[in-house]
Every structure is written in C-alpha cells, then in structure tokens.
Short mmCIF file of C-alpha atoms in Angstrom, two decimals:
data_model
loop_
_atom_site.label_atom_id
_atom_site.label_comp_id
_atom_site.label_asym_id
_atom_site.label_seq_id
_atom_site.Cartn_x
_atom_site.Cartn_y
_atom_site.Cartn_z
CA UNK V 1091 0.00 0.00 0.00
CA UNK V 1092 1.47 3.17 -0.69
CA UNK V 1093 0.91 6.19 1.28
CA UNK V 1094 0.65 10.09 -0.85
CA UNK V 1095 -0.73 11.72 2.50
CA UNK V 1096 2.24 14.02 3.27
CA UNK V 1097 2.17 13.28 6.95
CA UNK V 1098 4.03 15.84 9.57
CA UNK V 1099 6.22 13.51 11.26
CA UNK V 1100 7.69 16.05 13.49
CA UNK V 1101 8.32 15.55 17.60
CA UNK V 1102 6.80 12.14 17.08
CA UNK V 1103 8.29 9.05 17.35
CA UNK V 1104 8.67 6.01 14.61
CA UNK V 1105 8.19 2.38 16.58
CA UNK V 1106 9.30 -0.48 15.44
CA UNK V 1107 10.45 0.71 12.00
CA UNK V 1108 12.35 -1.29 9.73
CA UNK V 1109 14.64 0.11 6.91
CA UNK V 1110 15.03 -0.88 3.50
CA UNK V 1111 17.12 -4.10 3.53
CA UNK V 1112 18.26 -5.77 0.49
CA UNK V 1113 21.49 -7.12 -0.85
CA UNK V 1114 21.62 -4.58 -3.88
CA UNK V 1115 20.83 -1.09 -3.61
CA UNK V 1116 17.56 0.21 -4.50
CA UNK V 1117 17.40 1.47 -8.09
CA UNK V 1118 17.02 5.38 -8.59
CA UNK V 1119 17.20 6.33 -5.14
CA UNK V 1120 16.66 9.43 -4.30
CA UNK V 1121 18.92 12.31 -2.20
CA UNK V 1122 19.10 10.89 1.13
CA UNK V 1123 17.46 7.64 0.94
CA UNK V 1124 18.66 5.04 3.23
CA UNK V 1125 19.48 1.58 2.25
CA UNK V 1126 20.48 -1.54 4.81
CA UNK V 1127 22.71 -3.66 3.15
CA UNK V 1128 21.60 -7.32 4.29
CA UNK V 1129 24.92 -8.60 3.31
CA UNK V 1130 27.24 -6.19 5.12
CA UNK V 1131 24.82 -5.03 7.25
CA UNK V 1132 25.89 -1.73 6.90
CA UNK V 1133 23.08 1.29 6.96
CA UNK V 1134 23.65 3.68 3.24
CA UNK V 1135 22.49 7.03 2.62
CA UNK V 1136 22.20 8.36 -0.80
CA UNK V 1137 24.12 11.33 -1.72
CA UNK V 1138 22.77 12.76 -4.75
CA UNK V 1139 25.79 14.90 -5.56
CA UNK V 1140 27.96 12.52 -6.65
CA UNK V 1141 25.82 9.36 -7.11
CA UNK V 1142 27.05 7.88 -4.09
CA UNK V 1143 26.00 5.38 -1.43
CA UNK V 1144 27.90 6.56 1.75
CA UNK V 1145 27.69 4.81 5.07
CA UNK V 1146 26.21 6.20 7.84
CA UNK V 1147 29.08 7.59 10.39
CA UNK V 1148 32.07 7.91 7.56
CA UNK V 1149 33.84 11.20 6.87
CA UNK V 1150 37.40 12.17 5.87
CA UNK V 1151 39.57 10.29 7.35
CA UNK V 1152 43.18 10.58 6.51
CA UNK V 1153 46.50 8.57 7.69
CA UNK V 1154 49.04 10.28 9.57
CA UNK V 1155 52.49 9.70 10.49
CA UNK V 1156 52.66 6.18 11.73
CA UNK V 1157 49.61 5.13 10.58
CA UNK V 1158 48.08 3.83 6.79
CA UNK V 1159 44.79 4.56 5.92
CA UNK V 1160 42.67 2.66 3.55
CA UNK V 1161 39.08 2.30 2.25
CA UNK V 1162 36.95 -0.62 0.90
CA UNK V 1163 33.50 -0.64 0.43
CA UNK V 1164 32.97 2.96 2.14
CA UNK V 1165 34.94 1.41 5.09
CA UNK V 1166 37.78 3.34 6.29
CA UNK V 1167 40.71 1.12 7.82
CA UNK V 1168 43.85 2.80 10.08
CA UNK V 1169 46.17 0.30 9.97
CA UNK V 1170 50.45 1.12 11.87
CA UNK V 1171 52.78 1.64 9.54
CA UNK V 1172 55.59 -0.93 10.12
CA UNK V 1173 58.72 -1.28 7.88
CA UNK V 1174 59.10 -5.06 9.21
CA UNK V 1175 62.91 -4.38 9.72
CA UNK V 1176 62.45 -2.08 13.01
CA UNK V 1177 59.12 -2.47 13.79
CA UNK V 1178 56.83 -5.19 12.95
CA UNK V 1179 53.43 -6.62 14.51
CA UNK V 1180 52.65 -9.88 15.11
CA UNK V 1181 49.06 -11.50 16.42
CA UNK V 1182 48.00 -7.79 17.05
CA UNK V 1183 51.43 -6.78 18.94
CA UNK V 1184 53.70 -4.32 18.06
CA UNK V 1185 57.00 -4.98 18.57
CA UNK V 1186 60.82 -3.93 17.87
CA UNK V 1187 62.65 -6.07 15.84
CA UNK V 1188 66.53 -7.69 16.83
CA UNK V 1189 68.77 -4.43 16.40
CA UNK V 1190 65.72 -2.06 15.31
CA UNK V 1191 66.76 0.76 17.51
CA UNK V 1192 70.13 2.19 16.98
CA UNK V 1193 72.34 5.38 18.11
CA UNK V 1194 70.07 7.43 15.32
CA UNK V 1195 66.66 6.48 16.61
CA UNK V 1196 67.71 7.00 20.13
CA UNK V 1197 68.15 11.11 20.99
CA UNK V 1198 70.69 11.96 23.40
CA UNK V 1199 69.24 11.71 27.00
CA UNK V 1200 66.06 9.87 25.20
CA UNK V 1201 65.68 7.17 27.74
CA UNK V 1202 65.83 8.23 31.39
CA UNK V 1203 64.71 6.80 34.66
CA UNK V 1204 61.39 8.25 34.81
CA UNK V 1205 60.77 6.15 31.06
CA UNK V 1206 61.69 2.93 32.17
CA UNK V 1207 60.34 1.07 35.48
CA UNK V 1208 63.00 -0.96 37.95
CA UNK V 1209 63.25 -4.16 36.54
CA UNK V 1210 61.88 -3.22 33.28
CA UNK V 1211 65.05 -4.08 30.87
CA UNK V 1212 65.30 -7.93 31.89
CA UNK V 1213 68.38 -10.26 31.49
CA UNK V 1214 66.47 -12.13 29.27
CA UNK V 1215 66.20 -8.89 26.85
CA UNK V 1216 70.21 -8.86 26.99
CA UNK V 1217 71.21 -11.48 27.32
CA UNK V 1218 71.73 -12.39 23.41
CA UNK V 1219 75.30 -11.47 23.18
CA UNK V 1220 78.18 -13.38 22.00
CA UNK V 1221 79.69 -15.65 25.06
CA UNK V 1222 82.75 -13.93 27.14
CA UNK V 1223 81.12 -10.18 25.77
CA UNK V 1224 80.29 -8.05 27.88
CA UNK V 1225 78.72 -4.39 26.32
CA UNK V 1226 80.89 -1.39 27.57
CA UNK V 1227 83.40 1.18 26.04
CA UNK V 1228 86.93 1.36 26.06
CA UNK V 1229 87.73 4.75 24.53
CA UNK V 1230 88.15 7.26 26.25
CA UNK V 1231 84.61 10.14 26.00
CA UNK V 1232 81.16 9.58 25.01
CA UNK V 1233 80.61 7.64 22.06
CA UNK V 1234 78.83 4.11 20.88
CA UNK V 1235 79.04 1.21 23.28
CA UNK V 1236 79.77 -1.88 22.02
CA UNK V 1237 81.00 -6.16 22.77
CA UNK V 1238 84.16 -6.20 24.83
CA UNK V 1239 85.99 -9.80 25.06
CA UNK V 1240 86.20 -11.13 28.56
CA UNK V 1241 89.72 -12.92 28.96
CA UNK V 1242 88.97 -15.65 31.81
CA UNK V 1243 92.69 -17.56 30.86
CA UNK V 1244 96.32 -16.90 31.54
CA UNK V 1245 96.78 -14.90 28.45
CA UNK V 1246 97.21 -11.85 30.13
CA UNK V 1247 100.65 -11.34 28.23
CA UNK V 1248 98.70 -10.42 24.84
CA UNK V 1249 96.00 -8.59 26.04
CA UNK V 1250 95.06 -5.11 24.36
CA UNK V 1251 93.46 -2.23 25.78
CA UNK V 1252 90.37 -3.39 24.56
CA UNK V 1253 90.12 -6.38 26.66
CA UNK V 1254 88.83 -6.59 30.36
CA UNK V 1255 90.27 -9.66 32.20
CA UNK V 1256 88.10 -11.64 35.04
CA UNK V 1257 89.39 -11.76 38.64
CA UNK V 1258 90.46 -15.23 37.77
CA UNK V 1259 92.25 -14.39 34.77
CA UNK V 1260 94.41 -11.84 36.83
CA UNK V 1261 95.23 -14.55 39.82
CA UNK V 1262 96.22 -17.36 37.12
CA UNK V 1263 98.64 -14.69 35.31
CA UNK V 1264 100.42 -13.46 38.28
CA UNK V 1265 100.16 -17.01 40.14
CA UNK V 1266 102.45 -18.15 36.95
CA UNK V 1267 104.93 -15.46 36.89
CA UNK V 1268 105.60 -15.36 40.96
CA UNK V 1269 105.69 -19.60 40.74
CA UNK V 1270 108.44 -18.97 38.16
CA UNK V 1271 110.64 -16.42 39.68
CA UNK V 1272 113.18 -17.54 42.89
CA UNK V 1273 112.04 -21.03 43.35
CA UNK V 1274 114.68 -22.66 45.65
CA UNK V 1275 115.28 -26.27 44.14
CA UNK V 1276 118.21 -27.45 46.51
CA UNK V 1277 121.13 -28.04 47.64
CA UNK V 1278 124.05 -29.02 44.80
CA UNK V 1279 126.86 -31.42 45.22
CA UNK V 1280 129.55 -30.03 43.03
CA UNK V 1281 132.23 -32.42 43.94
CA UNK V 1282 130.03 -35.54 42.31
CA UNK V 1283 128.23 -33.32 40.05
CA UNK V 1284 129.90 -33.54 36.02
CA UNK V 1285 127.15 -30.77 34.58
CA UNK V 1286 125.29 -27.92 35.45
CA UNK V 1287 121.46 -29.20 37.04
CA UNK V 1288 119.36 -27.96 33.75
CA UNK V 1289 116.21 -29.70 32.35
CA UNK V 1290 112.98 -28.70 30.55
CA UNK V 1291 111.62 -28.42 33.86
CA UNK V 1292 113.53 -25.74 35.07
CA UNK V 1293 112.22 -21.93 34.61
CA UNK V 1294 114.59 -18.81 34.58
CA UNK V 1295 115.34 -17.64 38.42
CA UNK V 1296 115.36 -21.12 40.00
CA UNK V 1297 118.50 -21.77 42.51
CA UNK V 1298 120.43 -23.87 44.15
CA UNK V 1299 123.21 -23.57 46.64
CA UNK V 1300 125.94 -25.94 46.86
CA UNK V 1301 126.39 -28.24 49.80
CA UNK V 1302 129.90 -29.68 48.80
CA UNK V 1303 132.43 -27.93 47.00
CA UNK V 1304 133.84 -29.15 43.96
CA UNK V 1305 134.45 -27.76 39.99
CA UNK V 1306 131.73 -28.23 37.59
CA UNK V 1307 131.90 -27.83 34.01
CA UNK V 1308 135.66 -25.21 34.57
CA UNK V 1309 133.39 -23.73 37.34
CA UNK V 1310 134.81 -23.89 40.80
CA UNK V 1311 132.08 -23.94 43.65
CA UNK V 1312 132.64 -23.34 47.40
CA UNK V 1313 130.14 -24.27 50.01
CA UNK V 1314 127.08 -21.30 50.25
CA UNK V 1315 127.63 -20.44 46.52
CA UNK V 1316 124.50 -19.79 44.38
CA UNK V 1317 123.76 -21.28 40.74
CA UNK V 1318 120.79 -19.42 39.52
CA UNK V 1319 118.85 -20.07 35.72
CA UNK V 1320 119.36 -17.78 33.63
CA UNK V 1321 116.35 -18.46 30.95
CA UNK V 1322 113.86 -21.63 31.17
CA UNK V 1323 115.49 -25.00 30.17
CA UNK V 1324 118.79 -23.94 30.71
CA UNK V 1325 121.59 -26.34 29.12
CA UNK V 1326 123.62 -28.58 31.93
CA UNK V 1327 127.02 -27.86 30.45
CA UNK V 1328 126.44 -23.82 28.71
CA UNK V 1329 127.81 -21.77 31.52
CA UNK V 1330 126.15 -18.66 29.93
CA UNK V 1331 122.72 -20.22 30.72
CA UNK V 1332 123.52 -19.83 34.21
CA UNK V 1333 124.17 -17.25 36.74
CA UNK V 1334 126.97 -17.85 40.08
CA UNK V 1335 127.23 -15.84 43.41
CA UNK V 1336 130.32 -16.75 45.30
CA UNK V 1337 129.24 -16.11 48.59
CA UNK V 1338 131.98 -18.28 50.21
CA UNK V 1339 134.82 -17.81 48.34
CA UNK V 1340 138.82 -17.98 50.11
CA UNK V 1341 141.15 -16.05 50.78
CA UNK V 1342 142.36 -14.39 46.96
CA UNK V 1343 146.27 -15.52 46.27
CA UNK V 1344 148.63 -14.21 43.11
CA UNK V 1345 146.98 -18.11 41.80
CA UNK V 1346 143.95 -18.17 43.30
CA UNK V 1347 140.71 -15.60 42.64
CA UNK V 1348 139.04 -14.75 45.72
CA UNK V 1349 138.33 -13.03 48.52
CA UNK V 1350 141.21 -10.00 50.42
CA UNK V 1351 141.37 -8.00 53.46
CA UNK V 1352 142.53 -4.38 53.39
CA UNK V 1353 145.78 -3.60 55.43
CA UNK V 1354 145.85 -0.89 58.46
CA UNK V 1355 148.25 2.18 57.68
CA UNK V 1356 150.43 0.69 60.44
CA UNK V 1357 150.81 -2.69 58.32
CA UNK V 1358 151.30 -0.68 55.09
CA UNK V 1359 153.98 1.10 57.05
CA UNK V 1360 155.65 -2.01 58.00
CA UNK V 1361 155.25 -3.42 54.92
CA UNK V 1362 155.68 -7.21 55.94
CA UNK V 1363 152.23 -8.75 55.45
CA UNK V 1364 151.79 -10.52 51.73
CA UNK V 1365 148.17 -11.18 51.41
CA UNK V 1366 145.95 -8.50 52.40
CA UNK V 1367 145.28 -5.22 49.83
CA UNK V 1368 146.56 -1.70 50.02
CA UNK V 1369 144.63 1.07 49.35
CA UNK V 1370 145.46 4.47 47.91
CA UNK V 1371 145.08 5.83 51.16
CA UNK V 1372 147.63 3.41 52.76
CA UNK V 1373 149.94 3.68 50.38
CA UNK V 1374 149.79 7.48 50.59
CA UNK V 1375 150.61 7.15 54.18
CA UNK V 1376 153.90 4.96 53.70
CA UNK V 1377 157.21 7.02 53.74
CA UNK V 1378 160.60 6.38 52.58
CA UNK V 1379 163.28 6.68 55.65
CA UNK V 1380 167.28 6.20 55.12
CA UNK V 1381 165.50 2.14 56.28
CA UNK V 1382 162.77 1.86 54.34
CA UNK V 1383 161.24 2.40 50.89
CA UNK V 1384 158.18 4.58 50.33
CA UNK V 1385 156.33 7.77 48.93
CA UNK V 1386 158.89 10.96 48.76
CA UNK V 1387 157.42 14.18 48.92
CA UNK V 1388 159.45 16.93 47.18
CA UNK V 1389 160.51 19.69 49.06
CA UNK V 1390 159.60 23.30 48.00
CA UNK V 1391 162.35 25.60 46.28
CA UNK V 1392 161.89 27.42 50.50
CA UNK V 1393 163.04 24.40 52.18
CA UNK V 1394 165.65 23.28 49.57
CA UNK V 1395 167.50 26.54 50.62
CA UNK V 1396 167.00 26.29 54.25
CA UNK V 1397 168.79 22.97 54.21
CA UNK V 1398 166.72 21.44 57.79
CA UNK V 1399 164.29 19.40 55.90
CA UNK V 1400 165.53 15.87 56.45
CA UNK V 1401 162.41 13.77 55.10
CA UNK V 1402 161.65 15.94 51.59
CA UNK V 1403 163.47 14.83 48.46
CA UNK V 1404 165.51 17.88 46.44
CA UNK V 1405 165.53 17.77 42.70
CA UNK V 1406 167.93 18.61 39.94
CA UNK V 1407 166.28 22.05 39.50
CA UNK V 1408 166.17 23.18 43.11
CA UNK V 1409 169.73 22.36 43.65
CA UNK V 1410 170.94 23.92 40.76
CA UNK V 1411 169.09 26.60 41.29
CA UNK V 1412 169.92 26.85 45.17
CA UNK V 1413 173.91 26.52 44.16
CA UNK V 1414 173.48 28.96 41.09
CA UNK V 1415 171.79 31.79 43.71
CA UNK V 1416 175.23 30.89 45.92
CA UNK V 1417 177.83 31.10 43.61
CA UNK V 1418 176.45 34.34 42.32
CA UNK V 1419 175.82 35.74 45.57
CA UNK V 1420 179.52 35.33 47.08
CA UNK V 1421 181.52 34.02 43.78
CA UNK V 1422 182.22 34.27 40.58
CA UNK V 1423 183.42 31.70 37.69
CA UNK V 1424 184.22 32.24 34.35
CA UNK V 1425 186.69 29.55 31.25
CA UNK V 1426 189.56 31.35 30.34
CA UNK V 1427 191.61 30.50 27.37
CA UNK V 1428 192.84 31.56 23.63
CA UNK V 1429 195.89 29.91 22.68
CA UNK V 1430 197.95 33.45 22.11
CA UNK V 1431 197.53 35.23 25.38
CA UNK V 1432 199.28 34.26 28.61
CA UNK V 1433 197.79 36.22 30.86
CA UNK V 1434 193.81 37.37 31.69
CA UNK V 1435 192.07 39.68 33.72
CA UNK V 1436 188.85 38.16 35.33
CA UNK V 1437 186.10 40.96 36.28
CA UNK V 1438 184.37 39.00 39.01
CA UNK V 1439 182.39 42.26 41.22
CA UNK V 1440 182.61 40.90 44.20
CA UNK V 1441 184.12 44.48 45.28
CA UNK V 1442 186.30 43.46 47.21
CA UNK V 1443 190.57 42.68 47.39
CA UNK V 1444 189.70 39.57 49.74
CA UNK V 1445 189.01 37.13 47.30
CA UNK V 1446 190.11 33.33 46.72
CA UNK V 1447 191.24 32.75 42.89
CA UNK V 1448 191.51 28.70 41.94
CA UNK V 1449 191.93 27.69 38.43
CA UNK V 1450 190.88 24.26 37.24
CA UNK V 1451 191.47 22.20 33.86
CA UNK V 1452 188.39 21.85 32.45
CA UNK V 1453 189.34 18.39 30.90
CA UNK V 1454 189.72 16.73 33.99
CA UNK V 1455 188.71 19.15 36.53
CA UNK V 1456 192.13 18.90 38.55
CA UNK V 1457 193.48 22.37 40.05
CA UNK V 1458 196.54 24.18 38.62
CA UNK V 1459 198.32 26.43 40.45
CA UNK V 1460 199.17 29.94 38.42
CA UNK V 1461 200.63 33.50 39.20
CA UNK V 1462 197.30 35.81 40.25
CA UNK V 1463 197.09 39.07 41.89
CA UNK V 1464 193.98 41.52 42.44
CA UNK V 1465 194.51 44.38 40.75
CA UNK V 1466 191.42 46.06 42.04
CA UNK V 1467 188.19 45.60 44.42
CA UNK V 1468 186.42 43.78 41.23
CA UNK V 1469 189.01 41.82 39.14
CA UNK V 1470 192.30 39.74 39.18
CA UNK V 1471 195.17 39.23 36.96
CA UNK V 1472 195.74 35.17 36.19
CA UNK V 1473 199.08 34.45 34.35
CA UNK V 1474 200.28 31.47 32.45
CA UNK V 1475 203.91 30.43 31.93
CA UNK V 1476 202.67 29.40 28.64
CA UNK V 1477 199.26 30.80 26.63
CA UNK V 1478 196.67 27.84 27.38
CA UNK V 1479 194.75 26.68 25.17
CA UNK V 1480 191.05 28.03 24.06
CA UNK V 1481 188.46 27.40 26.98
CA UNK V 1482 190.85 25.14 28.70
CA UNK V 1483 190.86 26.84 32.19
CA UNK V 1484 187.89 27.40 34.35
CA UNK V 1485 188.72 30.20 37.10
CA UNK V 1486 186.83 30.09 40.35
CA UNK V 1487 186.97 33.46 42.47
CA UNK V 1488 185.27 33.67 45.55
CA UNK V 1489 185.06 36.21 49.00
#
C-alpha cells in the first residue's frame, strides 16, 4: 500500500520501523534515501551529488604519520605503519625487531629513569650477546658502546686495551709469573756433580746452593755459593745459561781468585804482610826513611835553601838553582883560554881585594896552580907560563 498523505512527522516518534534491507541497492534512489545492506549489514544514505551510497558515520579520514589509511566498500581502515625491519606486529602486537633501535633512533638523554620502570630491561632482553662479551666502552669520552671480550685464561701477556680480564684471569697470570721467579730447588753437590742441574723443567730464576764444594763444568764452587737459571730450560754444560754468586769464596792468592782484606796504615807502614790489599790511602801514608822504601814528597824551592828538611826529596832544578843563587851571591866563575895570550884579567864584582882565585882544567877538573894578583876591588890578573889553550881553564873566584 502506498501512502501520498504528506504526513508531519515532526516531535513524534517512529516504533518499530524497519529500513530498507536488500542485498543490492535500491534502483534510482533518491537524495538521502537510506538503504540496509543485508549482506554487510551496513546502513547507506544516498548522496545525490555525486551518485554515491555513503555509510552512515564515515567522513574524511586521513593517515598520519605512523599510521596507513585505507578504504573498501565505504569502510575506512587505520592500519600502523611498520617497515618489518624495526618495527613489525605480530598476532595484534607491536614490537621492535633484533637491532631495530640504533644510536640514530635513540636522541641523546632519550631514555631516562622516569621512562623505564626498575626491573623493566630484563636479562632475558640482553642477554643475546656473544659468550665472554660483555657491552661497555673502552675509549676514552662519550661515544657508541659496544662487545668487549672477557679474557677468563692466563693470556694476560697479549692482552690489548680493549680487553677486560676476570678476577680469575688476573690470579692465574700473576700465580704463573711469581711460581716462576726464585724457586729454591736445593742443595748441589759439586764435587760428584759432572754438569750444570738444567732440564725442561727448570724456569729462569730457579737456585740452588751448593752443599759440597767441587768444579763443575771449569766452574769452581765453594760451600754457600749460588747457581741461579738464567732463561727456562737452561743447558747442563752452557755456563752462559747460568748465573753464580760466590758467597763463600777464600782467601784471593797471586793463583787463586778470591776473597782480600785491606791492610791498616800501620801494616802498610811495616810493609811485611803478603796477602791483604793496600789502598790508595795506605799507600799514601807509607814514607821512605834512610830504612825503608816509600812515597817521597818533594821539598819546595823554600826548604831546599834552608837545608833542615831531612824527610823531603831535592831535585835537579832546586839544587841547581839553590847553588846557582850561591855562587852568584859570594863568587864568581868564568873559562879562560885563547891559545895566544898568557895572561887574563877576570872581572868578578865581588868588590872586594879579599878574594880566593883557583883555576881548574876543564878536561879533567884537577886544580893548577898559576901567578894571580887583584889588581882592584872587582878583578884579578891570572898568568900562564905558557898561553893555554882556548876554553881550557875554568877560574873560580870567591870572597
């Protein structure tokens, strides 16, 4: 039955009503007409303007950042935008992928206390890290964390400033170097003994002291001494593997290498004892009497010519020099001598008449006697029976 009464509707209500349903839409619908789709079940109006069934409750709806949108059948679908390599979602979850978030997605200071509960970050979360890793950074400032190898062996010896050893690592690599260094082994018997006590066993800085004495290789030993390795596995018979301390050794002799005592001044002075040392000191102290050898000092030009020093030795240059400042103080000399002439006045000016005149052959140094007179205060006449020869006369003229 169709109704053409236009009824006023208005502030009453419709009871009951059922809309339009049908799996097609109705054919030329009019603006606003409403349609129930029994298929979809979703409630159409008509919208004249552009021929459209739209369904009730759409509008613009447009994805943002983060989020897809996308329509079918009038049905507008927000959907998160995942790139499946940082983010992905699985059974309805969204989650971050194995190494999604790096140093760029992460601002400086982004995650703080107040953004993550205690206990949130569990070992579980971390734990997926290569074995002996820990995550840390060596260099020095701020900068990217990353795996740093755990050394839990005695391999401390190669280890790189990039490494962080364990507390056992540390104990087993000092444990072997203080094991290896000054292990006493024993006591050595070098009078059986034929080599030196090496074997693969043996590290460097292991000792022994010798209980008998006895020569070992060319090596003499005394009892007390010390043979000490000098690298590991040292050889039994290569002295330069090894290292000796004599700490017994006798009493040194002009044969025998060894041990001296240091003589007392008074010994030194005595000068009777033949097997203790002298030092420079001692020997400083030992003087030469008219009885016994020793150090000489040499007297000063001072006590050369005051002639009371009886322990300083003179040399040739103070006594020439002492006799040279007598002669010319108090007499005079002078070689005399030309072949032709047979007599020869000497100027000596020693101003005075009182003067001794002796005349000497200077080839032998024996003493002449000649004719001489002073003939004044400051020079003498010497005559020859016969004219001498040249320079063979040395006259001596003194007060």
């Amino acid at each position: 039955m169709e109704i053409y009464n236009n009824l006023d509707m208005q502030q009453n209500q419709i009871i009951n009503v059922v809309l339009h349903s049908q799996s097609t839409p109705p054919g030329s619908p009019a603006n606003g007409q409403i349609w129930h789709n029994s298929t979809s079940n979703i409630i159409s109006y008509y919208r004249l303007s552009d021929s459209t069934w739209v369904p009730l409750g759409s509008g613009t709806v447009v994805g943002g950042d983060g989020l897809l949108e996308s329509t079918t059948g009038g049905i507008v679908t927000l959907s998160v935008n995942v790139d499946n390599t940082t983010l992905a979602i699985t059974s309805d979850v969204v989650g971050v992928k194995d190494g999604g978030i790096t140093a760029i997605k992460l601002a400086t200071d982004a995650v703080t206390t107040l953004k993550i509960l205690n206990q949130a970050v569990t070992f579980a979360k971390l734990q997926n890290i290569n074995a002996m890793t820990v995550i840390g950074r060596t260099a020095a400032g701020a900068g990217v964390a990353s795996e740093i190898t755990l050394i839990n062996d005695n391999t401390l010896a190669s280890a790189t400033g990039t490494n962080i050893a364990t507390a056992g690592s540390v104990k087993a690599y000092i444990d072997s170097l203080v094991g290896a260094v000054g292990t006493l082994v024993g006591a050595f018997n070098a009078s059986t003994s034929t080599n030196y006590p090496g074997s693969a066993a043996i590290k460097k800085g292991a000792y022994w002291y010798v209980s008998v004495a006895g020569t070992v290789q060319g090596t003499a030993f005394n009892v007390g001494d010390v043979l000490i390795a000098n690298k590991d596995n040292p050889s039994t018979t290569l002295a330069a593997d090894w290292i000796f301390l004599e700490t017994n050794r006798d009493q040194a002799t002009a044969t025998v290498l060894g041990l001296v005592m240091l003589a007392t001044a008074a010994e030194v002075q005595t000068g009777t004892d033949a097997v203790k040392a002298v030092t420079p000191a001692t020997l400083s102290a030992r003087t030469a009497t008219e009885t016994r050898t020793g150090l000489m000092e040499i007297a000063t030009q001072a006590e050369t010519d005051a002639g009371t020093d009886d322990t300083r030795a003179i040399t040739p240059l103070k006594l020439a020099t002492y006799v040279a400042a007598r002669i010319a103080g108090g007499a005079y000399a002078a070689t005399i001598g030309d072949g032709t002439a047979t007599a020869y006045t000497v100027t000596h000016n020693l101003n005075t008449l009182d003067v001794v005149v002796e005349v000497r052959k200077v080839s032998d140094n024996s003493s002449v006697i000649v004719d001489n007179r002073a003939s004044t205060v400051n020079a003498v006449i010497v005559t020859f029976a016969k004219a001498p020869a040249a320079g063979a006369f040395r006259v001596i003229i003194k007060k």
